[in-house]
PDB file of C-alpha atoms in Angstrom:
ATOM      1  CA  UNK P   1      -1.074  14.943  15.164  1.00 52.00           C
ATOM      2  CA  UNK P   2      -1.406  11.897  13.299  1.00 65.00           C
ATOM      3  CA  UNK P   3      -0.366   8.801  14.930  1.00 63.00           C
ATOM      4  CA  UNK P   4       0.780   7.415  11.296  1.00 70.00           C
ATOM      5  CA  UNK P   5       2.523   9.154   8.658  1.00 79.00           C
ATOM      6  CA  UNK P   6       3.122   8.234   4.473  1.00 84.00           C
ATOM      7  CA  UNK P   7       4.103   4.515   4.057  1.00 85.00           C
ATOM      8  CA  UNK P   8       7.200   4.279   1.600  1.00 88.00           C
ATOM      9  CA  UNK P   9       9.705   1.782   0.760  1.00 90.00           C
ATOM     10  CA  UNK P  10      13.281   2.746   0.937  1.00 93.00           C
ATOM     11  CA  UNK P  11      16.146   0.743  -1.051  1.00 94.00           C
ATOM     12  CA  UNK P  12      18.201  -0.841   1.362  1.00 95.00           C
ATOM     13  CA  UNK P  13      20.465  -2.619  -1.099  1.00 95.00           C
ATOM     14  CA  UNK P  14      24.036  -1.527  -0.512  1.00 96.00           C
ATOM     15  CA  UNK P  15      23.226   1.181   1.926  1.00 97.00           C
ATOM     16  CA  UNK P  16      24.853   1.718   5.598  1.00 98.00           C
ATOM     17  CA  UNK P  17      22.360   1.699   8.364  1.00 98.00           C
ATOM     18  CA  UNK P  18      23.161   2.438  11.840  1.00 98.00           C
ATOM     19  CA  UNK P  19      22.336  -0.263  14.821  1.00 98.00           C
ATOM     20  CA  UNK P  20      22.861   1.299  18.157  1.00 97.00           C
ATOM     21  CA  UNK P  21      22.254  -1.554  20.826  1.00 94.00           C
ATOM     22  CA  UNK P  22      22.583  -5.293  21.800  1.00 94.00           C
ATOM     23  CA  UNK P  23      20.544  -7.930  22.606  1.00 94.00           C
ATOM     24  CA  UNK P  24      17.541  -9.583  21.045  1.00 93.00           C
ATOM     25  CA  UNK P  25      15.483  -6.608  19.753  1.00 93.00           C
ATOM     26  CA  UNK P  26      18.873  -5.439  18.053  1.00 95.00           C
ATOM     27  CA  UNK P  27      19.180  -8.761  16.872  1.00 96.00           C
ATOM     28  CA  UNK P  28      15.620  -8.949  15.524  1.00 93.00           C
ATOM     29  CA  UNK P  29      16.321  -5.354  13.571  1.00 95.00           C
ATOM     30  CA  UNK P  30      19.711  -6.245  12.442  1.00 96.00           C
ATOM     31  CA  UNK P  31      17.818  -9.608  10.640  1.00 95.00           C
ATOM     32  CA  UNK P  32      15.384  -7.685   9.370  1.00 93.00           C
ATOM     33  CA  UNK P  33      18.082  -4.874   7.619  1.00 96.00           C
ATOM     34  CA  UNK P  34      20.162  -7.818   6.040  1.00 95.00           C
ATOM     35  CA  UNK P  35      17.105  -9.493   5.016  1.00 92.00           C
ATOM     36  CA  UNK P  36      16.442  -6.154   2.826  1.00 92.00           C
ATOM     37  CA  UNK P  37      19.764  -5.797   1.898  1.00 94.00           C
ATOM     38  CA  UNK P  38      21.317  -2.583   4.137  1.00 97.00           C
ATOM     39  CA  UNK P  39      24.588  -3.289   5.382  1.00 97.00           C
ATOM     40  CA  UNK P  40      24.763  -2.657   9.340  1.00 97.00           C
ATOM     41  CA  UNK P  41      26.887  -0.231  11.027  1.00 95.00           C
ATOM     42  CA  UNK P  42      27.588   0.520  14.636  1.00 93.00           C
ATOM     43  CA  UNK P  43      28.487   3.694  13.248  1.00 93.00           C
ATOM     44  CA  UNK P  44      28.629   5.853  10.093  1.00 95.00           C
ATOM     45  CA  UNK P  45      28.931   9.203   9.306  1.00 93.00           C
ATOM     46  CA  UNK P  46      26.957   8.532   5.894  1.00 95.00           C
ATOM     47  CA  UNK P  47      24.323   6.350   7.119  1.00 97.00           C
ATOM     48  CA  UNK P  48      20.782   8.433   6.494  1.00 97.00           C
ATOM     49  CA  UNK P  49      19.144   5.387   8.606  1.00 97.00           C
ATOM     50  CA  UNK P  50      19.239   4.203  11.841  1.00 98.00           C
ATOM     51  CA  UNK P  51      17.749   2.011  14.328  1.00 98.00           C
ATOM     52  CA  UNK P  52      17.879   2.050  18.196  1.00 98.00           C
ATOM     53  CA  UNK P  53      17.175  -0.931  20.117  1.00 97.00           C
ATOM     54  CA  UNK P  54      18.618   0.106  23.534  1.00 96.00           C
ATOM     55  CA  UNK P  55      16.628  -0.564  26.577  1.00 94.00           C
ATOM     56  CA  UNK P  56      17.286   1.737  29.042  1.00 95.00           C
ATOM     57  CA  UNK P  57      15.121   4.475  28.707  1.00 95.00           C
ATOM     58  CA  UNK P  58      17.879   7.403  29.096  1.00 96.00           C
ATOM     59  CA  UNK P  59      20.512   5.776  26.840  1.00 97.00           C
ATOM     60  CA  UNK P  60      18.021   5.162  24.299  1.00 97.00           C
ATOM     61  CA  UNK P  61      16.938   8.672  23.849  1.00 97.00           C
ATOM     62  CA  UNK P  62      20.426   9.966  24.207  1.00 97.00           C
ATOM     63  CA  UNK P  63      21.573   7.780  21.807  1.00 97.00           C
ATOM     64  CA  UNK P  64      18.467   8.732  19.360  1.00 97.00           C
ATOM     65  CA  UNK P  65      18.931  12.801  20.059  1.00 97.00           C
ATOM     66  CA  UNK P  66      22.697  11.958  19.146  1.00 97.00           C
ATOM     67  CA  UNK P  67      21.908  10.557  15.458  1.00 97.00           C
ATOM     68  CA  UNK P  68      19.179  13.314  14.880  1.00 97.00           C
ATOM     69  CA  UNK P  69      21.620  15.424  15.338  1.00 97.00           C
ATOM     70  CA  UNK P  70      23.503  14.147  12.917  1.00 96.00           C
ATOM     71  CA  UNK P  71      20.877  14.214  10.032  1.00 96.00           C
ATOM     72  CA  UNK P  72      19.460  10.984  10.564  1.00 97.00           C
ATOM     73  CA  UNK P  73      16.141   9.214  10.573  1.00 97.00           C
ATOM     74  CA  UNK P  74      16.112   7.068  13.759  1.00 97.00           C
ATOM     75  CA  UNK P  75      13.972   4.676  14.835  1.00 96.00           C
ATOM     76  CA  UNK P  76      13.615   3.938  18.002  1.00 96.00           C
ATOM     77  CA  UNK P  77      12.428   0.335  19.146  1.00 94.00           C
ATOM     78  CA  UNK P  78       9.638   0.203  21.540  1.00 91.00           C
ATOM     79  CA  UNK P  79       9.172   4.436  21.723  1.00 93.00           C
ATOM     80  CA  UNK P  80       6.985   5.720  19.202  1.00 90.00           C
ATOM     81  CA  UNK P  81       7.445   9.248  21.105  1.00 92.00           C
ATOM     82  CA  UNK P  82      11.347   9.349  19.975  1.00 95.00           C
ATOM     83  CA  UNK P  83      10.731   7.883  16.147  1.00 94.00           C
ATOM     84  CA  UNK P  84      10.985   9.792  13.305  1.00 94.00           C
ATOM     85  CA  UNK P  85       9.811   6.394  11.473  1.00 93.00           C
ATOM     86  CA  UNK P  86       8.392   3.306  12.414  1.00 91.00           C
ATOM     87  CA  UNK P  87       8.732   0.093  10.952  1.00 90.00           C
ATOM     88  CA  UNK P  88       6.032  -2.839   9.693  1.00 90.00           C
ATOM     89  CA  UNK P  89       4.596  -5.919  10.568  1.00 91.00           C
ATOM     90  CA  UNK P  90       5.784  -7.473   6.920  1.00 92.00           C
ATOM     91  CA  UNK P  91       4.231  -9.801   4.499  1.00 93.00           C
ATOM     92  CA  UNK P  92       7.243 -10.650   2.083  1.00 92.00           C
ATOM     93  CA  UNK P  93       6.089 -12.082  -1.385  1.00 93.00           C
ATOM     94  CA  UNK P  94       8.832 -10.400  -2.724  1.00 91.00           C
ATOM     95  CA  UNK P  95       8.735  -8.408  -5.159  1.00 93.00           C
ATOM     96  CA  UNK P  96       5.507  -7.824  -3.397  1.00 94.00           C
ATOM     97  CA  UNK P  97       5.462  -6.370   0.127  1.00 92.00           C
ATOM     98  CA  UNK P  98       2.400  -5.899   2.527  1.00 94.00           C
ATOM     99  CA  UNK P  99       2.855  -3.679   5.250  1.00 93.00           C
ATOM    100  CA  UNK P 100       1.163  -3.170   8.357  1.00 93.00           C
ATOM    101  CA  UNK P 101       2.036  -0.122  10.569  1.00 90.00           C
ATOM    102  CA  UNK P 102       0.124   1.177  13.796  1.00 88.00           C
ATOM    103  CA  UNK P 103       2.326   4.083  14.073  1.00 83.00           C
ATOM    104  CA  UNK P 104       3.748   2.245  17.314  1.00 81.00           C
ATOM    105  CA  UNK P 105       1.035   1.884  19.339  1.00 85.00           C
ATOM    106  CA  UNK P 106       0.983  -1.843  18.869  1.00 88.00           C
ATOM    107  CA  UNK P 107       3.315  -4.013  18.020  1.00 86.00           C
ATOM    108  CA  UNK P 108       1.363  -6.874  18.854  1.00 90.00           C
ATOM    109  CA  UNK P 109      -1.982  -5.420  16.578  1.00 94.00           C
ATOM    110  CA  UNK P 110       0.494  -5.218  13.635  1.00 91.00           C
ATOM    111  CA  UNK P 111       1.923  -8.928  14.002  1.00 92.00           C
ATOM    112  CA  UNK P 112      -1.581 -10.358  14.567  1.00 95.00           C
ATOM    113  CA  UNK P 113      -2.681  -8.644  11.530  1.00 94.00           C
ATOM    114  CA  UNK P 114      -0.075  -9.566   9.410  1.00 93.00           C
ATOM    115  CA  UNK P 115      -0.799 -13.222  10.512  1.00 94.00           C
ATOM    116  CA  UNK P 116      -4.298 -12.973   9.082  1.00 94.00           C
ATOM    117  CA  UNK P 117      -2.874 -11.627   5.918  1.00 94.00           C
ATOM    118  CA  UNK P 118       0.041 -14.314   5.597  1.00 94.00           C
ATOM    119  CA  UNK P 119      -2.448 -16.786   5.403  1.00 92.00           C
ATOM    120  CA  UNK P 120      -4.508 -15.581   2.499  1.00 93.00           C
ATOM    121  CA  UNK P 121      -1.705 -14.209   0.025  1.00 93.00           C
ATOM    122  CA  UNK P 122      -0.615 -17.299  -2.205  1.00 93.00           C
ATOM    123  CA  UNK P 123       3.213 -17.851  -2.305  1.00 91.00           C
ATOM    124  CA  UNK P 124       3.101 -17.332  -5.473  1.00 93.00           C
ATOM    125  CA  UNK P 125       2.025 -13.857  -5.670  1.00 95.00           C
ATOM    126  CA  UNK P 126       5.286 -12.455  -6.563  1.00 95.00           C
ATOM    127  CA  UNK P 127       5.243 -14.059  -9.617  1.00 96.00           C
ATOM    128  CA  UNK P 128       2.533 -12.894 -10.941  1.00 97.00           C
ATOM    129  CA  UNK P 129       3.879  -9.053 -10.178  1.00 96.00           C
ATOM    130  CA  UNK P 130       7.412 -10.324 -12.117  1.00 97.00           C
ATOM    131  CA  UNK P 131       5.205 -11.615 -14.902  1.00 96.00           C
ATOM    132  CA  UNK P 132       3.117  -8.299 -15.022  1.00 96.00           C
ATOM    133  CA  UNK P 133       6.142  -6.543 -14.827  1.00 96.00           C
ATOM    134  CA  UNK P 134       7.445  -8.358 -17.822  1.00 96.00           C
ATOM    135  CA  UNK P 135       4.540  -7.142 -19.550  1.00 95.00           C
ATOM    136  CA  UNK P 136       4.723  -4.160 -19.011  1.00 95.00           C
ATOM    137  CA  UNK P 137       5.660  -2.750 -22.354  1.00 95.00           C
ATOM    138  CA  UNK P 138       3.431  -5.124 -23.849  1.00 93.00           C
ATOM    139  CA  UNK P 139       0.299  -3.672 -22.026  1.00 93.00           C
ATOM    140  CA  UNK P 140       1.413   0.010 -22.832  1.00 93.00           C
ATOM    141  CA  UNK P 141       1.405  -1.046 -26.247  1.00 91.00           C
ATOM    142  CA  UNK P 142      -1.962  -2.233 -26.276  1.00 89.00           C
ATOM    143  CA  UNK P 143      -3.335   0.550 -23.906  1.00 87.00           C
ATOM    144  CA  UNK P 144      -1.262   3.602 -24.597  1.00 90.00           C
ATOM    145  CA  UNK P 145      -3.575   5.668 -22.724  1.00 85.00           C
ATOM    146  CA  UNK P 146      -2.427   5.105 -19.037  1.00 85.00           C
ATOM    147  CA  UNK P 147      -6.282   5.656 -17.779  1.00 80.00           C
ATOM    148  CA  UNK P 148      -7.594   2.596 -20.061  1.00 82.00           C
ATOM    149  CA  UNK P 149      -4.314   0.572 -18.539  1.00 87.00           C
ATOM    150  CA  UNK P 150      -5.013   0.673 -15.675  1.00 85.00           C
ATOM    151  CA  UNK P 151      -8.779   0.049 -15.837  1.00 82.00           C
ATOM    152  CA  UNK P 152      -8.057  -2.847 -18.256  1.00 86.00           C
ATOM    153  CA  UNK P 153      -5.824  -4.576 -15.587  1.00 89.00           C
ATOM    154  CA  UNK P 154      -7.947  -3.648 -12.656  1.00 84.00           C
ATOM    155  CA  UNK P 155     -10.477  -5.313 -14.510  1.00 83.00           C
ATOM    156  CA  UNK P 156      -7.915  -8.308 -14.854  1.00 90.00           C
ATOM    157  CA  UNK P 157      -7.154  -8.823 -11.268  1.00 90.00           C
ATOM    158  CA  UNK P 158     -10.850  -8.240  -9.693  1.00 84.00           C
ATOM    159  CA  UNK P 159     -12.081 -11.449  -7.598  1.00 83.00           C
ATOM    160  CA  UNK P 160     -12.314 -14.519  -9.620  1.00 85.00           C
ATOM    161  CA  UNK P 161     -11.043 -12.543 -12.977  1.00 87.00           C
ATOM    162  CA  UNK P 162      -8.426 -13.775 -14.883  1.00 91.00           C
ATOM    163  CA  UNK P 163      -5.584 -12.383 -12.817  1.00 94.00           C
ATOM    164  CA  UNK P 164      -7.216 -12.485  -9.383  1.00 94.00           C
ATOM    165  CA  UNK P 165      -4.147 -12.505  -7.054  1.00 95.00           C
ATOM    166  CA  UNK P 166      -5.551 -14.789  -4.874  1.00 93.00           C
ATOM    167  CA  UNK P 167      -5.252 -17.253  -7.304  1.00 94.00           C
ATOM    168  CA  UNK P 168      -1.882 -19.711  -7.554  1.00 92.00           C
ATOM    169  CA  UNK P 169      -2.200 -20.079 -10.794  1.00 94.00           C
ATOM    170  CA  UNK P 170      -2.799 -16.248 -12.077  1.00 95.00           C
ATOM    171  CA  UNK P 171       1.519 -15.719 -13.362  1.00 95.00           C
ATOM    172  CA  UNK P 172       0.781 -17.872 -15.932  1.00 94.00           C
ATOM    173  CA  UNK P 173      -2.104 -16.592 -17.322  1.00 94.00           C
ATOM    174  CA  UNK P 174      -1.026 -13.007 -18.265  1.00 95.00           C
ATOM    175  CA  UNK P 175       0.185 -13.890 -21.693  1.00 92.00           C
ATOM    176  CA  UNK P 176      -2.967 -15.439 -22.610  1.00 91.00           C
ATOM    177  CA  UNK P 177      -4.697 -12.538 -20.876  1.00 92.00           C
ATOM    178  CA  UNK P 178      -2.840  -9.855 -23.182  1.00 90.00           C
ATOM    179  CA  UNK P 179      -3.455 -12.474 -26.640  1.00 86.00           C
ATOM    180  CA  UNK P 180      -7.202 -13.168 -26.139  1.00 81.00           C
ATOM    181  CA  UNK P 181      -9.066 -11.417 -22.966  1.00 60.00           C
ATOM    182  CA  UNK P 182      -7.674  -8.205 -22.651  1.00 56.00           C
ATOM    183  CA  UNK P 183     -10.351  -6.154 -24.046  1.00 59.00           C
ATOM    184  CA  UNK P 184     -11.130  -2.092 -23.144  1.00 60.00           C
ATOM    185  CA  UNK P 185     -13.398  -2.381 -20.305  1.00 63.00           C
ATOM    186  CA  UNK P 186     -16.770  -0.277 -21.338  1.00 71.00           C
ATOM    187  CA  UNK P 187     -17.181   3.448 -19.706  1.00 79.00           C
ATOM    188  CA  UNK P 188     -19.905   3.313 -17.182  1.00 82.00           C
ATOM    189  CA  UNK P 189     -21.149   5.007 -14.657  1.00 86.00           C
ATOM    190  CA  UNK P 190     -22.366   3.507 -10.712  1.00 89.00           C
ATOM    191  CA  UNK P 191     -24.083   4.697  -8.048  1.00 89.00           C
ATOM    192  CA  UNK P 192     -23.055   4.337  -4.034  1.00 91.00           C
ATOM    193  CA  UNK P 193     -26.508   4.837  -1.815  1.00 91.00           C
ATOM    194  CA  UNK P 194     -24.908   5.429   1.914  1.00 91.00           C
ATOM    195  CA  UNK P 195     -26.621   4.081   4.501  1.00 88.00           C
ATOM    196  CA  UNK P 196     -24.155   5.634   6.829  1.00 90.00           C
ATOM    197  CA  UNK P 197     -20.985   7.789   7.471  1.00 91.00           C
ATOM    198  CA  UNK P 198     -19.243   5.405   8.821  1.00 92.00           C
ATOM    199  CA  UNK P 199     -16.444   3.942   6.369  1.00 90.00           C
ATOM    200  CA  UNK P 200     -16.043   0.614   8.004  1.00 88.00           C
ATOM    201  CA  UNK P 201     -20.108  -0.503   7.227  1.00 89.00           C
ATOM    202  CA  UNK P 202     -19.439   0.459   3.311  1.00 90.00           C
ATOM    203  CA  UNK P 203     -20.067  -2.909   1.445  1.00 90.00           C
ATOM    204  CA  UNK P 204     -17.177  -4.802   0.224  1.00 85.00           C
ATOM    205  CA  UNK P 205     -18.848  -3.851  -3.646  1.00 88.00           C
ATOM    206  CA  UNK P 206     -19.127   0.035  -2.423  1.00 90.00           C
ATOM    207  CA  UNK P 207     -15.505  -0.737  -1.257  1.00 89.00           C
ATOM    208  CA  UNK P 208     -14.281  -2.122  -4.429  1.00 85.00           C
ATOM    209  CA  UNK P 209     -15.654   0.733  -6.504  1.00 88.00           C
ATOM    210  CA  UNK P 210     -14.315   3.452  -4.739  1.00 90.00           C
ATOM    211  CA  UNK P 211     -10.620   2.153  -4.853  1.00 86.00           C
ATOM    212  CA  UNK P 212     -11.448   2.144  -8.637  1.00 83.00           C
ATOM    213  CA  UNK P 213     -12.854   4.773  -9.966  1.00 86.00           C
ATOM    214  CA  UNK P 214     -11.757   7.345 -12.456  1.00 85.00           C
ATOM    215  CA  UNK P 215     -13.793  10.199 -11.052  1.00 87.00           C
ATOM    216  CA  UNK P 216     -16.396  10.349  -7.891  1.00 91.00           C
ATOM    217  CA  UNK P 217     -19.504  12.459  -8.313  1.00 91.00           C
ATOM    218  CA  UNK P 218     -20.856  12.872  -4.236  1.00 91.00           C
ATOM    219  CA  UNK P 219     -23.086  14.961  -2.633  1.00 87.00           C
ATOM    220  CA  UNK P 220     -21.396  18.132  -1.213  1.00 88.00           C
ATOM    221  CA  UNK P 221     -22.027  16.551   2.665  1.00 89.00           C
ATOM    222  CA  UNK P 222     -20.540  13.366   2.053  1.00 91.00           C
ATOM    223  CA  UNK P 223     -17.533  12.884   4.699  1.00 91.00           C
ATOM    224  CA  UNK P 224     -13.746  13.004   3.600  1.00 92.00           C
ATOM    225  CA  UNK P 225     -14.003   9.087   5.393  1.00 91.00           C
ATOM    226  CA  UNK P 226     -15.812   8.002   2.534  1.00 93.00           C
ATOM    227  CA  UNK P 227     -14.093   9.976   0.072  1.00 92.00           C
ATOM    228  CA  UNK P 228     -10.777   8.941   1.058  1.00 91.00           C
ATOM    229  CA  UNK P 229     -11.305   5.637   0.043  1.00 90.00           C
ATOM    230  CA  UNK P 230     -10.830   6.294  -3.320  1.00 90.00           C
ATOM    231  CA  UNK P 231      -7.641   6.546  -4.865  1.00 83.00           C
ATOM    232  CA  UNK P 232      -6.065  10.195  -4.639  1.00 84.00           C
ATOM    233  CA  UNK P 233      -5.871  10.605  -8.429  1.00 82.00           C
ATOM    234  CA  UNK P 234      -9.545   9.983  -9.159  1.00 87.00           C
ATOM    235  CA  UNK P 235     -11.432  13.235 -10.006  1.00 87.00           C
ATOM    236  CA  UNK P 236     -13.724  14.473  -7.832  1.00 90.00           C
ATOM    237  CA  UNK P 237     -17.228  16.179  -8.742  1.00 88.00           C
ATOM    238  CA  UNK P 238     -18.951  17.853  -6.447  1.00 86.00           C
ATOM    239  CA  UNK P 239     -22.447  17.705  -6.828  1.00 80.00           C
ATOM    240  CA  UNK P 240     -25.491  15.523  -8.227  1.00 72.00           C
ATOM    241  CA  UNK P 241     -26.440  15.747 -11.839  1.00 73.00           C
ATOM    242  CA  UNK P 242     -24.514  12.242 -13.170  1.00 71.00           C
ATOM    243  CA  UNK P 243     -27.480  11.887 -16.274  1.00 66.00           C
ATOM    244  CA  UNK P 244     -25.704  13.948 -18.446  1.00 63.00           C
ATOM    245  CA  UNK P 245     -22.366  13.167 -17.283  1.00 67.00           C
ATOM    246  CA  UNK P 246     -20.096  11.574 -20.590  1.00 64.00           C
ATOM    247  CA  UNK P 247     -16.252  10.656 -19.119  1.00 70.00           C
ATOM    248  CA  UNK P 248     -14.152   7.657 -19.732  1.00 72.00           C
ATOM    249  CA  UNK P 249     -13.837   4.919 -17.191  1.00 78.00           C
ATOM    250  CA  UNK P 250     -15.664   4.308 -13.998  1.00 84.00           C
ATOM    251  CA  UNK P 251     -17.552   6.947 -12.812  1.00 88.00           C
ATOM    252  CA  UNK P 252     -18.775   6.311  -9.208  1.00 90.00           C
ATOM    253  CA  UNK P 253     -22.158   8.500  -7.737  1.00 91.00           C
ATOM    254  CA  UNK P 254     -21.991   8.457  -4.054  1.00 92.00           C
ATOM    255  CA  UNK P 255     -25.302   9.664  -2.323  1.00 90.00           C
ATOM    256  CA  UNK P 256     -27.483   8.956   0.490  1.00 87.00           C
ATOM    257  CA  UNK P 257     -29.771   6.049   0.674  1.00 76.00           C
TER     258      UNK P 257
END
């Protein structure tokens, strides 16, 4: 069984949330569910949500059998083994959020990670997802195909492009982006030589191509690893003829080196 399930986000704003337990961890959990907006209960029969931050060991699984019972998610602080969900070490650059989740094997991992992460993502990154967000209707205007939008902003926010993330000063630019850079980005098609199965030796470019491309054409004994690093609505071709291949977008060839 995996140790991790499906990341999601779940709206908070307005919504009861159970909080079983006192002391700092509760405390911790309790800022943390404010902070998004839930409003804390010690109890409610509506709640779909709740957290248990109880520290003996009995209590705390009576009290989590107890909600489950009841139809509710529960979390349970410090026992993966009782959760039905686990929560993230958060980077908040709201409305941009960066999770990182171990599946509760360590809490620690997460924080140290998210740390790392903290320190690269410019404070100003949530604007430039409000001003892209603004623009929204803008870009489907210009790119009513959603295929060529989303290769056209891809394009956009690649390192050192126009909208790199990374950069501060990226919000402001998307206007000019739409009026004078925003052009199709050409069909092509490139090639991925493994040198081995392992997913964490693929080069930052091999990296960057997989996450993306359109379609992947791969060799039939290339590892779901690999493959799984491209997004899970890219096309995939199994086989190696890409010469006479004519498609739209980025079309990546993974084979052996």
């Amino acid at each position: 069984m995996r140790a991790t399930g499906l990341p999601i986000v779940v709206r908070l704003d307005g919504r009861e949330v159970v909080l079983a337990g006192t002391g700092e961890a509760a405390d911790a959990k309790r800022r943390l569910l404010e902070r998004a907006g839930a409003i804390v209960m010690g109890d409610s029969a509506s709640a779909r949500i709740a957290i248990v931050a109880v520290e003996d060991d009995d209590a705390a699984r009576e009290t989590a059998t107890r909600l489950k019972a009841q139809g509710k998610l529960v979390n349970v602080v410090d026992r993966p083994d009782l959760c039905d969900f686990t929560l993230p070490a958060i980077v908040d650059r709201s409305p941009v959020l960066v999770a990182v989740a171990t599946g509760g094997a360590s809490a620690g991992l997460a924080a140290a990670l998210r740390q790392r992460i903290e320190a690269v993502l410019p404070a100003r990154l949530g604007a430039l997802a409000d001003a892209l967000s603004a623009a929204r209707a803008a870009m489907r205007a210009r790119w009513p195909d959603a295929r060529e939008r989303r290769r056209a902003l891809g394009k956009a926010l690649g390192p050192g492009a126009t909208l790199d993330p990374l950069d501060e000063r990226a919000a402001g630019r998307v206007a000019t982006w739409l009026a004078t850079d925003a052009q199709r980005p050409a069909d092509r098609i490139e090639t991925i030589l493994l040198a081995s199965d392992d997913p964490d030796l693929l080069t930052l470019r091999d990296a960057r191509l997989l996450s993306q491309a359109d379609r992947i054409v791969h060799a039939p004994d290339i590892p779901e690893t690999i493959l799984s690093r491209a997004r899970a609505d890219a096309e995939r071709i199994a086989g190696e003829a890409v010469s006479g291949l004519a498609a739209a977008g980025l079309t990546v060839h993974v084979t052996r080196g």
